[in-house]
Amino acid sequence: MILSIKKTLLLILGLALVIGAIASPHHKSKKPCKKSSKKLTKKNSPPPVPIPTGPKNTCRSFTDKFQNSRIVNQSAYNGDPTSADWIDTCGVPGTYTQSNGLNLNLLKPADQQRTKGDDGYYNKVLGEGFSCNSTYKMLYGSVSMILKANGVGGCVSALVCMSENGDEIDWEMVGKDTKHAQSNYFYDRMLIYGVNGGVHEIPKNGQIDTDFHNYTIDWSPDYIKWYIDGSCVRTLERADTYVNGTYRFPCHPSYVQMGIWDGSGAVGTAQWSNGPIDWTKQPSQLTSTIQQISITCNPDYNQVIN
Ligand SMILES: *[C@@H]1O[C@H](CO)[C@@H](O)[C@H](O)[C@H]1NC(C)=O
Ligand SMILES: *[C@@H]1O[C@H](CO)[C@@H](O)[C@H](O)[C@H]1NC(C)=O
Ligand SMILES: *[C@@H]1O[C@H](CO)[C@@H](O)[C@H](O)[C@H]1NC(C)=O
Ligand SMILES: *[C@@H]1O[C@H](CO)[C@@H](O)[C@H](O)[C@H]1NC(C)=O
């Protein structure tokens, strides 16, 4: 899903991110997100999101340090969320190992078929990389991933909350741009030009690929906050997403996804991801490591299990 959206949006996404980068402030020290100072007008002041009175989404709050996680191949998954922790939605052998965390591998393709497009290069054959879904969905809550990302341009490491209809909240760590991490969101697979994406400095002069950092998505009915190492780097208010009678704000139960992917598949994506990867100069695999992930479901909107 991550891939197909990225492939379709390509250059547009890249442009949105560039604009987002210009528009988004860079915070340097650990700080909480401030309340929006702007007064809400009647028009965009959102009605409260009702707390469900009937059956709630079942969501699992847990911390996984990947010592012995139950990761099941998608093709072997029996649909019972109690039977596994994660669903391997990639399915390619060798794309992950569990040792001192979860190692996500992007495997070198046999022949990348480097190709010249109209305004740059891309690879016709992509590296296969691990991706997984949580077995339970979350409707509002918080997710923190402790990650050391791969720093090779064209290699993207991601933490995503994604619903079936295409509501999406992202952290993306893009190789080569090792001093920044990117935030993004979509409502119902819709792009809002120049608004969705943000680029954020890693606090304390940190780098995505030399150390582990704590990337958090804090998703509430009224806002999404993105944190790095406890510093709030971005707030999206639901009130500010109102367009033509709809709040274009993620609001559907979402799988938590982790993954590594090859951004080399089209010129636009390759430029955004600092690729294409020149696999002739790389080892047999590129690896990102997740030390742990914690999911905390909002009990107002979920029936929470542990
Ligand atoms: C997942 O299942 C498919 C289909 O049975 C199989 O080809 C693939 O090797 C499996 N992957 C892993 C990682 O076991
Ligand atoms: C994984 O998540 C995506 C996005 O929500 C969903 O479309 C897909 O059906 C999920 N797959 C599994 C096996 O849970
Ligand atoms: C990661 O950051 C979040 C948000 O500040 C915090 O709640 C959480 O405790 C942190 N996790 C770890 C393991 O430090
Ligand atoms: C809002 O609706 C009007 C009328 O249908 C349409 O012309 C306009 O493009 C819409 N605006 C956005 C941002 O979708």
mmCIF file of C-alpha atoms in Angstrom, residues 7 17 57 85 88-89 101 111 120 136 167 187 199 213 223 236 240 243 247 274 289 292 305:
data_model
loop_
_atom_site.group_PDB
_atom_site.id
_atom_site.type_symbol
_atom_site.label_atom_id
_atom_site.label_comp_id
_atom_site.label_asym_id
_atom_site.label_seq_id
_atom_site.Cartn_x
_atom_site.Cartn_y
_atom_site.Cartn_z
ATOM 1 C CA LYS A 7 4.364 5.141 -7.092
ATOM 2 C CA LEU A 17 7.486 17.687 0.549
ATOM 3 C CA ASN A 57 -12.509 -1.134 17.621
ATOM 4 C CA ASP A 85 1.985 -9.917 16.573
ATOM 5 C CA ASP A 88 4.656 -9.986 7.044
ATOM 6 C CA THR A 89 3.075 -8.248 4.035
ATOM 7 C CA GLY A 101 15.630 -5.851 17.655
ATOM 8 C CA ASP A 111 19.953 -6.694 -12.127
ATOM 9 C CA GLY A 120 16.706 11.708 -14.410
ATOM 10 C CA TYR A 136 -4.914 -5.233 15.427
ATOM 11 C CA ASP A 167 -6.118 7.425 5.811
ATOM 12 C CA TYR A 187 -7.070 11.533 4.325
ATOM 13 C CA VAL A 199 10.705 17.820 6.988
ATOM 14 C CA HIS A 213 15.977 7.758 17.667
ATOM 15 C CA TYR A 223 -4.712 16.668 16.341
ATOM 16 C CA LEU A 236 -1.614 19.061 12.647
ATOM 17 C CA ASP A 240 -7.148 23.185 9.935
ATOM 18 C CA VAL A 243 -12.325 21.570 3.092
ATOM 19 C CA TYR A 247 -12.357 17.412 7.806
ATOM 20 C CA ASN A 274 17.771 10.712 -2.972
ATOM 21 C CA THR A 289 17.039 -1.734 12.796
ATOM 22 C CA GLN A 292 11.398 -1.480 19.917
ATOM 23 C CA ILE A 305 -6.342 -5.388 25.183
#
